[in-house]
PDB file of C-alpha atoms in Angstrom:
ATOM      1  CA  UNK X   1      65.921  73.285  93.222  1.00 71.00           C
ATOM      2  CA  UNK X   2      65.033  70.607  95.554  1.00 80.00           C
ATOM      3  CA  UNK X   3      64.906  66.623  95.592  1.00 89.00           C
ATOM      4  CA  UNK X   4      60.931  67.620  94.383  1.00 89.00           C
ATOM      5  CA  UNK X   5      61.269  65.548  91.097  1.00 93.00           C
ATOM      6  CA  UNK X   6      62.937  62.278  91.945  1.00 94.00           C
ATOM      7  CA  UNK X   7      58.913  60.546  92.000  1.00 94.00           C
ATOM      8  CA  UNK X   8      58.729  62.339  88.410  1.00 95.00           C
ATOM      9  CA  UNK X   9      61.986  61.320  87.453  1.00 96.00           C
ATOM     10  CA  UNK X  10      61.388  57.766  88.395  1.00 96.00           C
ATOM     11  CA  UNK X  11      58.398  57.349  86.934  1.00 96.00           C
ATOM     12  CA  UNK X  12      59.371  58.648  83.287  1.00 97.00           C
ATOM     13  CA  UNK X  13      62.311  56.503  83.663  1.00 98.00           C
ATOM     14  CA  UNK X  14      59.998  53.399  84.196  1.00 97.00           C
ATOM     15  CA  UNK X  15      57.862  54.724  81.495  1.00 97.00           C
ATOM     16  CA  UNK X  16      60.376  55.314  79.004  1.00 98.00           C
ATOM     17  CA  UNK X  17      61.834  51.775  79.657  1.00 98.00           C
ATOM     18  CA  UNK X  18      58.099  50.020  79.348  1.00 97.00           C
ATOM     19  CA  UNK X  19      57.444  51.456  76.528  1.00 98.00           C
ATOM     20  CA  UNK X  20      61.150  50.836  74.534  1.00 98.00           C
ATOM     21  CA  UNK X  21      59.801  48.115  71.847  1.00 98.00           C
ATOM     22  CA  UNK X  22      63.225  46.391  72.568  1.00 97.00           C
ATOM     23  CA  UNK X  23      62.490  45.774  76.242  1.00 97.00           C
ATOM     24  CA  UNK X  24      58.975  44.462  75.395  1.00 96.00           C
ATOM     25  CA  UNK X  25      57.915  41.620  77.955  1.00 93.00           C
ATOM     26  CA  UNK X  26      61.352  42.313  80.203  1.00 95.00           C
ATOM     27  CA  UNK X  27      60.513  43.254  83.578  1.00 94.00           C
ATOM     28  CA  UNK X  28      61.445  47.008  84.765  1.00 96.00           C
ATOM     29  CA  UNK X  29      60.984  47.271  88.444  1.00 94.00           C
ATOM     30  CA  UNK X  30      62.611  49.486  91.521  1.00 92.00           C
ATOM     31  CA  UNK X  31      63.100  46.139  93.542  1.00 90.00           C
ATOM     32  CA  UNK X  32      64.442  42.893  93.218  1.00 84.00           C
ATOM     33  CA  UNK X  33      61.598  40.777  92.756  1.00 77.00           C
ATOM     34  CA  UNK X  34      61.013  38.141  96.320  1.00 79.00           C
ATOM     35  CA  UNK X  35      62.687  34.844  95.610  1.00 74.00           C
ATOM     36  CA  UNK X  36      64.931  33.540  93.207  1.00 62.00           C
ATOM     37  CA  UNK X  37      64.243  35.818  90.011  1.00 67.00           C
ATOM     38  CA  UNK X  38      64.953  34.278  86.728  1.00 82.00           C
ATOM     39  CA  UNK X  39      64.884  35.907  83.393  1.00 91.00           C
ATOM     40  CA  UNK X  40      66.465  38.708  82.450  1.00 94.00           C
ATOM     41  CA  UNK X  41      64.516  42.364  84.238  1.00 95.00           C
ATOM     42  CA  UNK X  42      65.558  45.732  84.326  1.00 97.00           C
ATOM     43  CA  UNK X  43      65.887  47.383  87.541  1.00 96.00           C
ATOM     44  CA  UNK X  44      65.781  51.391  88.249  1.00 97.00           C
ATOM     45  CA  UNK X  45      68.021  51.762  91.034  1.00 95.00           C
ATOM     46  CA  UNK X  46      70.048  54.724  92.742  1.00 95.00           C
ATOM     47  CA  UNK X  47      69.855  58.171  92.560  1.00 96.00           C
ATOM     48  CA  UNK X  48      71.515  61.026  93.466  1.00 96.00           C
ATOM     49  CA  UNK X  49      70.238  64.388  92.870  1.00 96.00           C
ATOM     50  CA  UNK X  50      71.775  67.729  93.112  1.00 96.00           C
ATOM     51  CA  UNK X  51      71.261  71.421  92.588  1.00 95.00           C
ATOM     52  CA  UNK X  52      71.415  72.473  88.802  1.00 93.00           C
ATOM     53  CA  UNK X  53      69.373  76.366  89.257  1.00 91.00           C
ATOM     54  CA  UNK X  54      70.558  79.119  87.002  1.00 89.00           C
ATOM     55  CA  UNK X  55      69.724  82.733  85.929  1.00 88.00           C
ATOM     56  CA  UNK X  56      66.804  81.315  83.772  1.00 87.00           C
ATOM     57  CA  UNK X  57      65.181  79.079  86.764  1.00 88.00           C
ATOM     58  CA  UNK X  58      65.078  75.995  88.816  1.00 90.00           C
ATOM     59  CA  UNK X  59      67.154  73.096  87.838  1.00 93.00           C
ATOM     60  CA  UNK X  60      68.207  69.808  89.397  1.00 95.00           C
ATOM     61  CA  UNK X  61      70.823  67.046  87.654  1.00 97.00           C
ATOM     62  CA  UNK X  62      69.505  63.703  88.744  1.00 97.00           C
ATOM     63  CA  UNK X  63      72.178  60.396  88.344  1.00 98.00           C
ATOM     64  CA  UNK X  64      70.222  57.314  88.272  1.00 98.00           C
ATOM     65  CA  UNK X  65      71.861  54.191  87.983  1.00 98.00           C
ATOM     66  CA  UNK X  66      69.880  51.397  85.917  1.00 98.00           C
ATOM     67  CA  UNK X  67      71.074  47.635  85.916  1.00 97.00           C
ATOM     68  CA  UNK X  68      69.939  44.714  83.814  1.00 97.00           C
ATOM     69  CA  UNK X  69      70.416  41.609  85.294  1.00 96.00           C
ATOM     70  CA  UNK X  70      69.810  38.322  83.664  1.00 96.00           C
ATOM     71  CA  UNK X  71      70.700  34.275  84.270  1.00 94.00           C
ATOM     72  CA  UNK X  72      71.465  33.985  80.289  1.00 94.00           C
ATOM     73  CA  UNK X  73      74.614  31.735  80.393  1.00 91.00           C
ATOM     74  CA  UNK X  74      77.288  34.847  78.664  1.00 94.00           C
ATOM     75  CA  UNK X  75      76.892  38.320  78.609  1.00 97.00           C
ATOM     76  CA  UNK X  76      74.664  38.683  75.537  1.00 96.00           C
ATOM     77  CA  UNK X  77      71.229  39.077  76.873  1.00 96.00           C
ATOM     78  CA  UNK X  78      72.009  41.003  79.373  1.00 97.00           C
ATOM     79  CA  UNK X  79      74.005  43.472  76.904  1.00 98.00           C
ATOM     80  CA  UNK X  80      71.397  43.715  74.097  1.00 97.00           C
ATOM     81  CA  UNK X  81      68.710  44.542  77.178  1.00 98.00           C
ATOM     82  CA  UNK X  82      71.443  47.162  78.482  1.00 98.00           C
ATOM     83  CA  UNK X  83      71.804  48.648  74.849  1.00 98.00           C
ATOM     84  CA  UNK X  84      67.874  48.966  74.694  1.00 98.00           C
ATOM     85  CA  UNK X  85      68.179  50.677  78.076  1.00 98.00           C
ATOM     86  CA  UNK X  86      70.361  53.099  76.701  1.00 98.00           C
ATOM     87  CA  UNK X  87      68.006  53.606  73.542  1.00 98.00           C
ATOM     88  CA  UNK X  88      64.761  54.363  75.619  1.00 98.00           C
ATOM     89  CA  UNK X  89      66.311  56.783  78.091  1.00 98.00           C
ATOM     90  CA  UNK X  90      66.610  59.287  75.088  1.00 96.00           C
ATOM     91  CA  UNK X  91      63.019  59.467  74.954  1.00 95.00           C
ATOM     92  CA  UNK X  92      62.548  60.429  79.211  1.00 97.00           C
ATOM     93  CA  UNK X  93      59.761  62.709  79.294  1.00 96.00           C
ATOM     94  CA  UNK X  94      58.517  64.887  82.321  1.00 95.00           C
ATOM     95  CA  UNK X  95      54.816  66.361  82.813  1.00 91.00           C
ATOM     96  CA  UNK X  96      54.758  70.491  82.018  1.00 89.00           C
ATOM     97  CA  UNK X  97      55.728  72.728  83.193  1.00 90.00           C
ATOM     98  CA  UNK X  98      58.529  70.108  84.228  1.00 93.00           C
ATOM     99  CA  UNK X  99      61.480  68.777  81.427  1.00 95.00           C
ATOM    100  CA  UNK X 100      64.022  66.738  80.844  1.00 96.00           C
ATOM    101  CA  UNK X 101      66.731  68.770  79.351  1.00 95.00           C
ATOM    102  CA  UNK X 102      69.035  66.512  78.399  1.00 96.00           C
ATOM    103  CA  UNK X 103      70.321  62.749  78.966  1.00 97.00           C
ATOM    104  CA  UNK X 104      73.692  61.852  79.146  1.00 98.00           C
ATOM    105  CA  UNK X 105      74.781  58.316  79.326  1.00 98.00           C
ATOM    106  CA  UNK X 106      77.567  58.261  81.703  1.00 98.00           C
ATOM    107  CA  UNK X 107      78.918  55.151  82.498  1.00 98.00           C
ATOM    108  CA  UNK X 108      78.201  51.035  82.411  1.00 98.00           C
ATOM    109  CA  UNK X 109      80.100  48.030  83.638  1.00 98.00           C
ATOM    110  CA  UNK X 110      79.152  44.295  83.240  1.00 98.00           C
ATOM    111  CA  UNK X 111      80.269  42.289  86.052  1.00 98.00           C
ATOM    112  CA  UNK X 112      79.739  38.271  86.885  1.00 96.00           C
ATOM    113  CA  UNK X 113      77.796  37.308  90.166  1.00 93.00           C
ATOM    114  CA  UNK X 114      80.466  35.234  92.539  1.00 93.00           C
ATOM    115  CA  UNK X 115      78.913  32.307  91.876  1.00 92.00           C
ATOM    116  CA  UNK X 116      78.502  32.861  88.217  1.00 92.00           C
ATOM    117  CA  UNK X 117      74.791  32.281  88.227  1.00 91.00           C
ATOM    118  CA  UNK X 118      73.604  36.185  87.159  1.00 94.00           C
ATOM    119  CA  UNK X 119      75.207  38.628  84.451  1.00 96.00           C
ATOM    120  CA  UNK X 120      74.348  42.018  85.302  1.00 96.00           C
ATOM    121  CA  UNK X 121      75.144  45.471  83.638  1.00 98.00           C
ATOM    122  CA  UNK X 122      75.252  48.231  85.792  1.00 98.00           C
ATOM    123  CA  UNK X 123      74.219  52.139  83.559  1.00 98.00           C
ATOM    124  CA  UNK X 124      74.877  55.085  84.869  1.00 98.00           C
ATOM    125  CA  UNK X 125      72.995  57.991  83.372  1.00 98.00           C
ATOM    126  CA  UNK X 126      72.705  62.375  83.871  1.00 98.00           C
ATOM    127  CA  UNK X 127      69.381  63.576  83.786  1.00 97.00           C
ATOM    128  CA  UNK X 128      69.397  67.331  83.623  1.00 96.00           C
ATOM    129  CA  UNK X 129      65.968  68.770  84.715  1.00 96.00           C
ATOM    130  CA  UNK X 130      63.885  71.752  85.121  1.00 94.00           C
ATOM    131  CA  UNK X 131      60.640  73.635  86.407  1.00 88.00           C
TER     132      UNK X 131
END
């Protein structure tokens, strides 16, 4: 299997995430946003894909990091966005004869900006696919 799917991948992932009732008027984008963002917004960011093929076909395991970021004073928004994160990427869907095999959640960690003006959560998740 090849990097083919990543523009599939990333656009369930955004479609999943729009359409979580939970993350209804947040922001999901794949860039920070020009200027001094405010609010809280989701954003799809890294991947990394790598060969998942077997006996039974083409396969590819896609890790793709999404972050929440948010200037909320605490860590509250910014955690119940991340949580809804985690709730919508159970429903990532890819066009036939494509799939999404399974999701994994992998990993998150909330970290401070340095001048304590953003929260942000960083998600890690492990999208097995196939063709």
């Amino acid at each position: 299997m090849s990097y083919a799917l990543a523009g599939a991948v990333q656009a369930a992932v955004h479609a999943a995430l729009t359409a979580h009732p939970d993350l209804a008027g947040v922001a999901v984008l794949d860039a920070v946003p020009p200027g001094a963002a405010s609010g809280t917004f989701v954003l799809i960011g890294a991947e990394e894909a790598r060969d998942a093929s077997d006996a039974t076909g083409a396969g590819a395991e896609h890790r793709v990091e999404v972050s929440v970021r948010s200037d909320a004073a605490g860590f509250l928004a910014a955690k119940g966005a991340a949580a809804a994160v985690c709730d919508a990427m159970e429903g990532v869907a890819l066009a036939a004869p494509a799939r999404v095999v399974e999701v994994w959640f992998l990993k998150a960690k909330a970290v401070r900006s340095e001048d304590g003006s953003e929260r942000r959560v960083d998600l890690t998740f492990r999208l097995r696919v196939e063709v």
